[in-house]
Every structure is written in C-alpha cells, then in structure tokens.
Tab-separated table of C-alpha atoms in Angstrom:
chain	number	residue	atom	x	y	z
A	1	MET	CA	136.930	153.178	190.344
A	2	ASP	CA	135.476	152.497	193.643
A	3	LEU	CA	132.307	151.092	192.191
A	4	SER	CA	134.440	148.653	190.163
A	5	LEU	CA	136.508	147.554	193.366
A	6	GLU	CA	133.188	146.735	195.205
A	7	ARG	CA	131.730	144.869	192.256
A	8	ASP	CA	134.999	142.818	192.152
A	9	SER	CA	134.569	142.116	195.684
A	10	SER	CA	131.136	140.785	195.856
A	11	THR	CA	131.595	138.926	192.536
A	12	VAL	CA	134.492	137.299	194.450
A	13	LEU	CA	132.360	136.194	197.305
A	14	GLY	CA	129.502	135.212	195.108
A	15	SER	CA	131.875	132.786	193.042
A	16	LEU	CA	133.383	131.212	196.192
A	17	PHE	CA	129.549	130.721	197.316
A	18	GLN	CA	128.706	129.074	194.238
A	19	GLN	CA	131.698	126.775	194.051
A	20	ILE	CA	131.019	125.631	197.370
A	21	ILE	CA	127.229	125.004	196.485
A	22	ASN	CA	128.430	123.121	193.537
A	23	ASP	CA	130.571	120.948	195.550
A	24	LEU	CA	127.705	120.041	198.312
A	25	LYS	CA	125.607	119.201	195.169
A	26	ASN	CA	128.401	117.083	193.839
A	27	THR	CA	129.173	115.015	196.679
A	28	SER	CA	125.811	113.501	197.326
A	29	PRO	CA	126.520	110.742	194.829
A	30	LEU	CA	129.582	109.919	196.890
A	31	TRP	CA	127.574	109.760	200.062
A	32	GLU	CA	125.134	107.564	198.473
A	33	ASP	CA	127.696	105.479	197.297
A	34	PHE	CA	129.612	105.057	200.592
A	35	VAL	CA	126.156	104.077	202.263
A	36	THR	CA	126.055	101.332	199.661
A	37	LYS	CA	129.536	99.846	200.251
A	38	ALA	CA	129.047	99.931	203.837
A	39	THR	CA	126.040	97.778	203.619
A	40	LYS	CA	127.747	95.416	201.534
A	41	LEU	CA	130.587	95.591	204.217
A	42	HIS	CA	127.948	94.782	206.895
A	43	GLN	CA	126.424	91.932	204.970
A	44	CYS	CA	130.041	90.406	204.223
A	45	LEU	CA	131.130	90.607	208.145
A	46	ARG	CA	127.647	88.753	209.080
A	47	ALA	CA	128.566	85.958	206.782
A	48	ALA	CA	132.085	85.807	207.960
A	49	ILE	CA	130.917	86.020	211.772
A	50	GLN	CA	128.543	82.984	210.850
A	51	ALA	CA	131.782	81.275	209.300
A	52	ILE	CA	133.682	81.952	212.145
A	53	ALA	CA	131.273	80.895	214.587
A	54	ALA	CA	131.170	77.427	212.825
A	55	TYR	CA	135.045	77.331	212.704
A	56	LEU	CA	135.257	77.828	216.258
A	57	ASP	CA	132.662	75.212	217.442
A	58	ALA	CA	134.806	72.803	215.414
A	59	PHE	CA	137.842	74.044	217.066
A	60	GLN	CA	136.239	73.979	220.674
A	61	LYS	CA	135.737	70.221	219.984
A	62	ILE	CA	138.964	69.322	218.976
A	63	ALA	CA	140.263	71.082	222.466
A	64	ASP	CA	137.704	69.298	224.397
A	65	ALA	CA	139.100	65.979	222.856
A	66	ALA	CA	142.523	66.940	223.979
A	67	THR	CA	141.327	68.064	227.509
A	68	ASN	CA	139.425	64.731	227.932
A	69	SER	CA	141.983	62.537	226.410
A	70	ARG	CA	143.437	59.709	229.113
A	71	GLY	CA	146.867	60.400	227.459
A	72	ALA	CA	149.444	63.328	228.006
A	73	SER	CA	147.589	65.954	226.067
A	74	LYS	CA	145.530	67.794	228.888
A	75	GLU	CA	147.510	70.981	229.168
A	76	ILE	CA	147.460	71.231	225.364
A	77	GLY	CA	143.551	70.824	225.457
A	78	THR	CA	143.696	73.737	228.296
A	79	ALA	CA	145.700	75.965	226.278
A	80	LEU	CA	143.531	75.242	223.038
A	81	THR	CA	140.407	76.311	225.095
A	82	ARG	CA	142.157	79.419	226.188
A	83	VAL	CA	142.902	80.265	222.430
A	84	CYS	CA	139.487	79.140	221.380
A	85	LEU	CA	137.763	81.548	223.962
A	86	ARG	CA	140.165	84.600	222.857
A	87	HIS	CA	138.974	83.648	219.321
A	88	LYS	CA	135.323	84.022	220.511
A	89	ALA	CA	136.103	87.247	222.361
A	90	VAL	CA	137.487	88.463	218.867
A	91	GLU	CA	134.106	87.273	217.424
A	92	SER	CA	132.098	88.857	219.887
A	93	ARG	CA	133.770	92.129	219.275
A	94	LEU	CA	133.498	91.595	215.596
A	95	LYS	CA	129.824	91.450	216.135
A	96	THR	CA	129.672	94.534	217.918
A	97	PHE	CA	131.633	96.513	215.332
A	98	THR	CA	129.460	94.991	212.446
A	99	THR	CA	126.437	95.967	214.580
A	100	ALA	CA	127.762	99.480	214.972
A	101	ILE	CA	128.476	99.912	211.120
A	102	MET	CA	124.926	99.493	210.280
A	103	ASP	CA	123.262	101.239	213.641
A	104	CYS	CA	125.661	104.154	214.187
A	105	LEU	CA	126.892	104.888	210.565
A	106	VAL	CA	124.623	103.580	207.686
A	107	GLN	CA	121.195	104.127	208.930
A	108	PRO	CA	121.819	107.792	210.384
A	109	LEU	CA	123.797	108.713	207.347
A	110	GLN	CA	120.823	107.518	205.007
A	111	GLU	CA	118.580	109.700	207.123
A	112	LYS	CA	120.852	112.728	206.799
A	113	LEU	CA	121.147	112.448	203.121
A	114	GLU	CA	117.797	113.695	202.316
A	115	ASP	CA	118.141	116.577	204.851
A	116	TRP	CA	121.504	117.718	203.349
A	117	LYS	CA	120.182	117.789	199.942
A	118	ARG	CA	117.193	120.025	201.019
A	119	THR	CA	119.490	122.238	202.959
A	120	VAL	CA	121.839	122.985	199.949
A	121	ILE	CA	118.663	123.820	197.837
A	122	THR	CA	117.573	126.093	200.471
A	123	ILE	CA	120.527	128.082	200.942
A	124	ASP	CA	121.077	128.358	197.334
A	125	LYS	CA	117.657	129.739	196.887
A	126	GLU	CA	117.720	132.257	199.709
A	127	HIS	CA	121.146	133.645	198.539
A	128	ALA	CA	119.834	133.838	194.855
A	129	LYS	CA	116.745	135.667	196.523
A	130	GLU	CA	118.685	138.168	198.506
A	131	TYR	CA	121.361	138.802	195.887
A	132	LYS	CA	118.759	139.634	193.521
A	133	ARG	CA	117.118	142.252	195.695
A	134	CYS	CA	120.058	143.817	196.850
A	135	ARG	CA	121.732	143.873	193.290
A	136	THR	CA	118.454	145.594	192.067
A	137	GLU	CA	118.551	148.418	194.671
A	138	LEU	CA	122.191	148.881	194.068
A	139	LYS	CA	121.550	149.431	190.413
A	140	LYS	CA	118.808	151.981	191.073
A	141	CYS	CA	120.801	153.888	193.460
A	142	SER	CA	123.718	153.672	191.183
A	143	SER	CA	121.704	154.842	188.178
A	144	ASP	CA	120.521	158.071	190.042
A	145	THR	CA	124.063	158.875	191.038
A	146	LEU	CA	125.140	158.996	187.912
A	147	ARG	CA	122.016	160.950	186.500
A	148	LEU	CA	123.056	163.340	189.198
A	149	GLN	CA	126.640	163.502	188.369
A	150	LYS	CA	125.674	164.721	184.495
A	151	LYS	CA	123.643	167.391	185.967
A	152	ALA	CA	126.218	168.504	188.355
A	153	ARG	CA	128.799	168.932	185.639
A	154	LYS	CA	126.296	171.201	183.546
A	155	GLY	CA	125.470	173.571	186.394
A	156	GLN	CA	127.317	173.602	189.760
A	157	SER	CA	124.469	174.077	192.234
A	158	ASP	CA	124.191	173.191	196.120
A	159	THR	CA	121.018	171.422	195.716
A	160	ILE	CA	122.379	168.988	193.358
A	161	GLN	CA	125.828	168.536	195.060
A	162	SER	CA	123.677	167.544	198.150
A	163	LEU	CA	121.340	164.982	196.145
A	164	MET	CA	124.306	163.600	194.610
A	165	ASP	CA	126.335	162.988	197.821
A	166	SER	CA	122.982	161.366	199.317
A	167	HIS	CA	123.086	159.124	196.420
A	168	LYS	CA	126.496	158.226	196.895
A	169	HIS	CA	125.921	157.407	200.394
A	170	ASP	CA	122.708	155.041	199.517
A	171	VAL	CA	124.999	153.326	196.622
A	172	THR	CA	127.532	152.735	199.257
A	173	GLN	CA	125.086	151.264	202.029
A	174	ARG	CA	123.674	148.984	198.959
A	175	ARG	CA	126.993	147.657	198.212
A	176	ALA	CA	127.955	146.913	201.959
A	177	GLU	CA	124.356	145.302	202.032
A	178	LEU	CA	125.210	143.307	199.133
A	179	GLU	CA	128.550	142.250	200.253
A	180	GLU	CA	126.742	141.259	203.588
A	181	VAL	CA	124.340	139.089	201.810
A	182	GLU	CA	127.248	137.334	199.991
A	183	LYS	CA	129.178	136.884	203.163
A	184	LYS	CA	126.230	135.643	204.986
A	185	SER	CA	125.434	133.103	202.079
A	186	LEU	CA	129.058	132.133	201.911
A	187	ARG	CA	129.208	131.408	205.585
A	188	SER	CA	126.191	129.417	205.535
A	189	ALA	CA	127.597	127.286	202.727
A	190	MET	CA	130.781	126.862	204.487
A	191	ILE	CA	129.127	125.710	207.698
A	192	GLU	CA	126.755	123.324	206.015
A	193	GLU	CA	129.794	121.736	204.298
A	194	ARG	CA	131.664	121.555	207.527
A	195	LEU	CA	128.618	120.354	209.325
A	196	ARG	CA	128.221	117.640	206.866
A	197	TYR	CA	132.093	116.126	207.526
A	198	CYS	CA	131.586	116.562	211.254
A	199	SER	CA	128.274	114.502	211.437
A	200	PHE	CA	130.139	111.935	209.515
A	201	VAL	CA	132.917	111.627	211.781
A	202	HIS	CA	130.633	111.577	214.906
A	203	MET	CA	128.876	108.821	213.034
A	204	LEU	CA	132.254	106.929	212.383
A	205	GLN	CA	133.632	107.560	215.924
A	206	PRO	CA	131.704	104.253	217.551
A	207	VAL	CA	132.544	102.333	214.493
A	208	VAL	CA	136.273	102.783	214.878
A	209	LYS	CA	136.191	102.336	218.540
A	210	GLU	CA	134.611	99.065	218.250
A	211	GLU	CA	137.189	98.459	215.570
A	212	CYS	CA	139.890	99.326	218.096
A	213	GLU	CA	138.494	96.800	220.344
A	214	VAL	CA	138.591	94.163	218.037
A	215	MET	CA	142.381	94.829	217.438
A	216	SER	CA	142.947	94.871	221.496
A	217	GLU	CA	141.427	91.511	221.730
A	218	LEU	CA	143.707	90.238	218.783
A	219	GLY	CA	146.639	91.287	221.192
A	220	HIS	CA	145.058	89.122	223.698
A	221	LEU	CA	144.968	86.290	221.253
A	222	GLN	CA	148.808	86.903	220.711
A	223	GLU	CA	149.230	86.220	224.479
A	224	ALA	CA	147.393	82.842	224.390
A	225	MET	CA	149.371	81.587	221.304
A	226	ASP	CA	152.389	82.370	222.881
A	227	SER	CA	151.451	80.484	225.827
A	228	ILE	CA	150.574	77.330	223.879
A	229	ALA	CA	153.740	77.389	221.956
A	230	ILE	CA	155.466	76.957	225.251
A	231	VAL	CA	153.477	73.825	225.832
A	232	THR	CA	153.774	72.383	222.592
A	233	LYS	CA	157.525	73.162	222.076
A	234	GLU	CA	158.821	69.237	222.692
A	235	PRO	CA	156.300	66.948	221.664
A	236	SER	CA	158.396	63.834	222.574
A	237	VAL	CA	158.742	65.402	226.203
A	238	LEU	CA	155.970	64.132	228.639
A	239	PRO	CA	154.513	65.981	231.243
A	240	GLN	CA	155.958	65.478	234.819
A	241	ALA	CA	152.227	64.224	235.909
A	242	SER	CA	152.583	61.575	233.133
A	243	GLU	CA	156.195	60.487	233.659
A	244	GLU	CA	155.321	59.978	237.641
A	245	LEU	CA	151.849	58.138	236.467
A	246	ILE	CA	153.893	55.628	234.171
A	247	HIS	CA	156.677	55.218	237.225
A	248	ASP	CA	153.870	54.249	239.520
A	249	THR	CA	152.147	52.022	237.354
A	250	LYS	CA	155.385	50.204	236.644
A	251	SER	CA	156.229	49.756	240.199
A	252	THR	CA	152.577	48.434	241.252
A	253	MET	CA	151.089	46.201	238.136
A	254	SER	CA	152.389	44.984	235.024
A	255	LEU	CA	151.117	46.580	231.929
A	256	TYR	CA	150.460	43.481	229.952
A	257	PRO	CA	148.499	40.256	230.705
A	258	GLU	CA	150.009	36.790	231.669
A	259	SER	CA	150.263	34.194	229.167
A	260	PRO	CA	147.623	31.671	228.604
A	261	GLY	CA	147.187	29.164	231.214
A	262	GLY	CA	148.568	31.393	233.973
A	263	GLY	CA	147.757	31.505	237.674
A	264	SER	CA	145.742	34.203	239.299
A	265	SER	CA	145.471	36.141	236.440
A	266	SER	CA	143.789	33.368	234.466
A	267	GLN	CA	140.232	34.150	236.184
A	268	GLY	CA	140.396	37.710	234.542
A	269	GLY	CA	141.607	35.946	230.995
A	270	CYS	CA	138.696	33.419	231.390
A	271	SER	CA	136.051	36.389	231.998
A	272	ASN	CA	137.311	38.125	228.759
A	273	SER	CA	136.633	34.859	226.785
A	274	LEU	CA	133.324	34.482	227.300
A	275	GLY	CA	132.847	35.224	223.508
A	276	SER	CA	134.544	31.812	222.692
A	277	ARG	CA	132.889	29.670	225.213
A	278	LYS	CA	129.874	28.736	222.966
A	279	SER	CA	132.229	27.809	220.111
A	280	SER	CA	134.531	25.468	222.229
A	281	VAL	CA	131.481	23.785	223.703
A	282	CYS	CA	130.026	23.513	219.997
A	283	SER	CA	133.602	22.214	218.625
A	284	ILE	CA	133.536	19.379	221.207
A	285	SER	CA	130.100	18.404	220.518
A	286	SER	CA	130.880	18.663	216.608
A	287	MET	CA	133.822	16.229	217.190
A	288	ASN	CA	131.676	13.710	219.056
A	289	SER	CA	129.223	13.647	216.321
A	290	SER	CA	131.537	13.452	213.601
A	291	GLY	CA	133.291	10.737	214.967
A	292	SER	CA	130.114	8.563	215.496
A	293	SER	CA	128.861	9.153	212.203
A	294	ASN	CA	131.957	8.700	210.267
A	295	SER	CA	132.726	5.078	212.043
A	296	PRO	CA	132.009	2.228	209.501
A	297	GLY	CA	129.659	0.564	211.885
A	298	HIS	CA	127.832	3.131	213.686
A	299	HIS	CA	124.473	1.689	213.600
A	300	HIS	CA	125.703	-1.845	213.907
A	301	TYR	CA	128.145	-1.211	217.086
A	302	PRO	CA	126.451	0.989	219.754
A	303	ARG	CA	128.570	2.879	222.362
A	304	SER	CA	129.530	1.470	225.668
A	305	LEU	CA	128.351	2.554	229.178
A	306	SER	CA	131.452	4.315	229.521
A	307	GLN	CA	131.009	6.109	226.128
A	308	LEU	CA	127.463	7.126	227.398
A	309	ILE	CA	129.022	8.807	230.592
A	310	SER	CA	131.819	10.375	228.775
A	311	PRO	CA	129.474	13.596	227.871
A	312	ALA	CA	129.953	14.245	231.352
A	313	ILE	CA	133.383	15.679	230.636
A	314	ARG	CA	132.323	19.302	230.235
A	315	LEU	CA	133.793	22.667	230.609
A	316	LYS	CA	132.973	24.760	233.676
A	317	PRO	CA	131.314	28.032	233.056
A	318	GLY	CA	133.805	30.666	231.800
A	319	GLU	CA	136.481	27.974	230.748
A	320	SER	CA	137.173	27.056	227.073
A	321	SER	CA	139.394	24.850	225.266
A	322	ASP	CA	140.311	27.240	222.743
A	323	SER	CA	140.287	30.613	224.606
A	324	GLY	CA	143.597	30.021	225.860
A	325	PHE	CA	143.001	30.519	229.615
A	326	CYS	CA	142.760	27.858	232.292
A	327	SER	CA	141.357	25.346	230.284
A	328	SER	CA	144.144	22.346	230.756
A	329	PRO	CA	144.020	22.197	234.416
A	330	ALA	CA	140.208	21.998	234.641
A	331	LEU	CA	139.785	19.650	231.645
A	332	THR	CA	142.455	17.150	233.410
A	333	THR	CA	140.707	17.264	236.730
A	334	GLN	CA	137.095	16.732	235.126
A	335	ALA	CA	138.607	14.083	232.670
A	336	SER	CA	139.804	11.966	235.597
A	337	THR	CA	136.753	12.013	237.757
A	338	ALA	CA	134.789	10.882	234.520
A	339	THR	CA	137.195	8.135	233.912
A	340	SER	CA	136.686	6.738	237.533
A	341	GLN	CA	132.951	6.988	237.384
A	342	SER	CA	132.812	5.445	233.743
A	343	HIS	CA	135.033	2.351	235.055
A	344	ALA	CA	132.888	2.098	237.906
A	345	VAL	CA	129.805	1.606	235.701
A	346	SER	CA	131.515	-0.621	233.151
A	347	THR	CA	132.138	-3.313	236.308
A	348	TRP	CA	128.573	-3.431	237.238
A	349	PRO	CA	126.728	-5.645	237.656
A	350	PRO	CA	128.910	-7.921	239.710
A	351	HIS	CA	130.273	-11.049	237.996
A	352	SER	CA	129.836	-9.372	234.613
A	353	GLN	CA	133.433	-9.388	233.878
A	354	ASP	CA	133.359	-13.366	233.443
A	355	ALA	CA	130.579	-13.067	230.867
A	356	VAL	CA	130.517	-12.067	227.563
A	357	PRO	CA	130.205	-8.274	227.213
A	358	VAL	CA	127.050	-8.024	225.109
A	359	LEU	CA	125.787	-4.530	225.173
A	360	PRO	CA	122.287	-3.227	223.921
A	361	PRO	CA	121.910	-2.570	220.022
A	362	ALA	CA	122.221	0.871	218.576
A	363	ALA	CA	118.447	0.537	217.842
A	364	ASP	CA	117.614	0.317	221.786
A	365	ARG	CA	119.523	3.577	222.296
A	366	PRO	CA	116.850	6.458	222.266
A	367	HIS	CA	118.029	8.629	219.457
A	368	THR	CA	117.011	12.241	219.236
A	369	ILE	CA	115.479	13.158	215.889
A	370	SER	CA	118.166	15.249	213.816
A	371	THR	CA	117.907	16.611	210.442
A	372	ALA	CA	121.933	16.119	209.703
A	373	TYR	CA	121.376	12.712	210.855
A	374	GLU	CA	118.377	11.722	209.181
A	375	LYS	CA	120.152	12.791	205.859
A	376	GLY	CA	123.249	10.362	206.503
A	377	HIS	CA	121.525	7.536	208.191
A	378	GLN	CA	118.518	5.411	207.951
A	379	ARG	CA	116.709	4.794	210.819
A	380	PRO	CA	116.088	0.996	211.811
A	381	PRO	CA	112.476	0.036	211.941
A	382	LEU	CA	110.386	-0.109	215.407
A	383	THR	CA	109.897	-3.547	216.377
A	384	VAL	CA	108.382	-5.209	219.604
A	385	TYR	CA	112.135	-5.191	221.166
A	386	THR	CA	112.436	-1.358	220.665
A	387	PHE	CA	111.403	-0.222	224.037
A	388	GLN	CA	112.254	-3.344	225.952
A	389	ASN	CA	113.809	-2.762	229.541
A	390	PRO	CA	117.342	-2.990	229.739
A	391	GLU	CA	117.479	-4.960	232.907
A	392	THR	CA	115.367	-7.722	231.308
A	393	ILE	CA	117.499	-7.429	228.177
A	394	LEU	CA	120.761	-7.918	230.648
A	395	GLU	CA	118.807	-10.707	232.361
A	396	GLY	CA	118.155	-12.708	229.118
A	397	SER	CA	121.408	-12.249	227.735
A	398	GLY	CA	122.906	-14.257	230.526
A	399	GLY	CA	121.063	-17.465	229.375
A	400	SER	CA	120.956	-16.936	225.599
A	401	GLY	CA	124.100	-15.219	224.776
A	402	SER	CA	122.527	-12.922	222.384
A	403	ILE	CA	119.717	-10.167	222.645
A	404	PRO	CA	116.476	-10.591	220.386
A	405	GLY	CA	115.992	-7.773	217.771
A	406	THR	CA	119.724	-7.209	217.151
A	407	PRO	CA	121.214	-7.718	213.746
A	408	ASN	CA	123.366	-10.766	215.052
A	409	GLY	CA	120.718	-12.042	217.381
A	410	THR	CA	119.392	-15.159	215.325
A	411	SER	CA	118.376	-17.481	218.362
A	412	GLY	CA	115.155	-16.297	219.536
A	413	GLY	CA	113.835	-19.610	221.659
A	414	ALA	CA	111.968	-19.835	224.693
A	415	GLY	CA	113.798	-16.783	226.030
A	416	ALA	CA	112.888	-14.252	223.530
A	417	GLY	CA	109.488	-15.353	223.878
A	418	ALA	CA	109.358	-15.177	227.645
A	419	ASN	CA	110.798	-11.587	227.420
A	420	THR	CA	108.372	-10.345	225.210
A	421	PRO	CA	106.767	-7.211	226.489
A	422	SER	CA	103.521	-6.165	226.779
A	423	THR	CA	102.553	-3.290	224.378
C-alpha cells in the first residue's frame, strides 16, 4: 500500500516534468516565428521612417513658404513650423523605437534560442539519467524486501526480521531519493520555463519604453495642432500687424500708379517703359520711310531742307510715344524747336524768297543702300552731276532756272559747262 502511494507520487512529479519539457520544446517554433515577424516589423518601420522623412521635408517647404511670404501668413507659417518640428521629434523617437526592436529584442532573442534548446535537452537527459539510476536501485531494494518477507512468513526468526526491516528502510530511502530527483528535475524545468519568459520581458522593456516615448511626443503634437487651430480659425480676418500696415500705407502713399501723362510719377512710368522705347522709335522711322516710299513722285520730287531737318524731332531717352508716359509734353516741345529751325533754314540764303524755289534733285541726295529700298525702286544712273557741290548748284540755278542733271533740266547752256566739276 505504501509502495503504491510512493509510486503514484513520483509518477505525478515525473509526468508534470515531462509536460513542462514538452512545452519548452514546442514553444521553440513560436519564438522563431516571433523573431521573424519582429524583423519584418523593423524593415517596415525603416521604410515608413524614410517616407515620413520625405513627407516632413515637403511639409517644411510649405511652412517656410508661408513664413517668408509678404502677405498675412507669417504666424501661420510659424505655427506650421512648430507642427513640423513636433513631427520630426516623433520621427526621431520612432527611429529609436525601430532601432530598439532590432538591437534590444530581435538579436538577443536569436542568440538565446539556441541556448534554450540546448538547455532543455540537457535538463531532459539529466533527469532521465538520475531517474533511471534511482529507479533501478529502488527496484532492487524492493525485490530484496519482498523475498525476505516470504522467508519471514515461513519461519519467524529475529535475523530475518531485522534484515527485512533494514531492506524496508533502504526502499524508503530509495523512494525518497527518487522523489527528490523528480522534484529537482521538475524545479529545473519550471525555472527554465520562467527564465525564458523573464528574459523576453527584459528584452521587451526598452522597446516598450521607446514606444511610450513616441506616444508622449504625439501628445506634444496635439498641443501644437491646438495652437494652429486658433491661428487659422478665421481666414478672412487679417492679423493686427497687417491691418496696421494697410492703414499706414493708405495714409502715406497710393497703392496704384497715376494715369499716363501724369506729373511727378511720369519719371517712374518712363523708367518702367524702357521695353517699348525701341519699338516707338522704330515705328516713327517706319512711318517716315513708308510715307516717302508710297508717294507717287518719290524719286522725282526730293524733300525740302525742312524735311531734311525733320529727323531732329526725336524722343528723349526714356520717352516713348506708345508707352503711355510723358510722351506728349516732350514731343510738343521738341516739335516746336525743330519747326523754328526748319523755318530758319528754309529762308536761307537771303533773297531766296523772290526766286523760284528750286531744290536739288533726289539723285543729288546721298542715299544709304537699303535692301528694302532697292527691291521697290530703281536707283538713277550716276552722272557727272551726281557729286556736284550744292553751293555751285544753287549759284547756277540763279542764272538758268534749272539744274543740269535733273529730269526736267533740259537747258544745259554755258552755265552747265562752266559748272562741270572735275572728276
């Protein structure tokens, strides 16, 4: 009866030990799977951190644009910069959290997995060895005790009874030793199981700590968002500084330029119309050239001296007829001056008003070779009178009334022969 109870006790301990050992062996794939998933999480977080960094760079550019704007968005840009800085703090904490996953959890756990496997195998082997030894000794002592009990039933003797008591004592000791071996092995298995989970918790603590830091930074981010919500509550209401700027500007200067042809501001208008200066001068030149080329008697009726002087009417630098600024006064002043000059030239020399106004022909005028002119007109042929002195021509015109070398000058006479220049 006692033997069966002792056997049941050791069997219960051995069965529990074996269950724990099996659990330790079966959890090894779970640890490996956790390491794989944690590694994948680390990779995903690194990719997310790169995406967050690019996102925050674009965010910062928008915040800088709002801050550097000349409008009324500086305080919004400042608030956006604060939000961006809070995001970067979260990003920094997230980087630390990602690094802790690999350095504090994945790598140490990978190193422990092989040790844990070897430790379980060692505990199981030692338990089997001790259990087998104690079990063999117990069986031997139990068989000797049973044999002595049979002999004691046949003949009651003090020697046999003392031997039987001694063997019973040995059996009790062997059972106690076996039970102690089972308890020791069971304790080792339980400690090993507990050690695994405690080690895992110690590895997980820095990771969770960094995760809590990330969450605390998110709390600061919420404060920044609350402050920016106050700034952007009413978009149509300008800040006080912007309102003061608008008020001061209205009281000191006009926000719009004066109309074309104005007074003091026409200087600035002229400086702003430099781009149209060249086009205005070209348009005046083209008007003169087109007017002369389209006249029916262009090469038969030359221009007067007043017309030769007329190109002096030019715009001053910075003044344009089509720019819309300061063109009328300057043009009127110069036009009156040029008119007086042309009148003085037209009445020279003296006593020329009584004579017939005969002017040098168009062929006597020096022409510039122009491609556009050559296409539409034929140049007159060169004669001996082409390069005649204008003074000589005027003197000869007083006697003959016509100029040799002109289309209408048919009377050459002695005057023409006398005025023939030497070539």
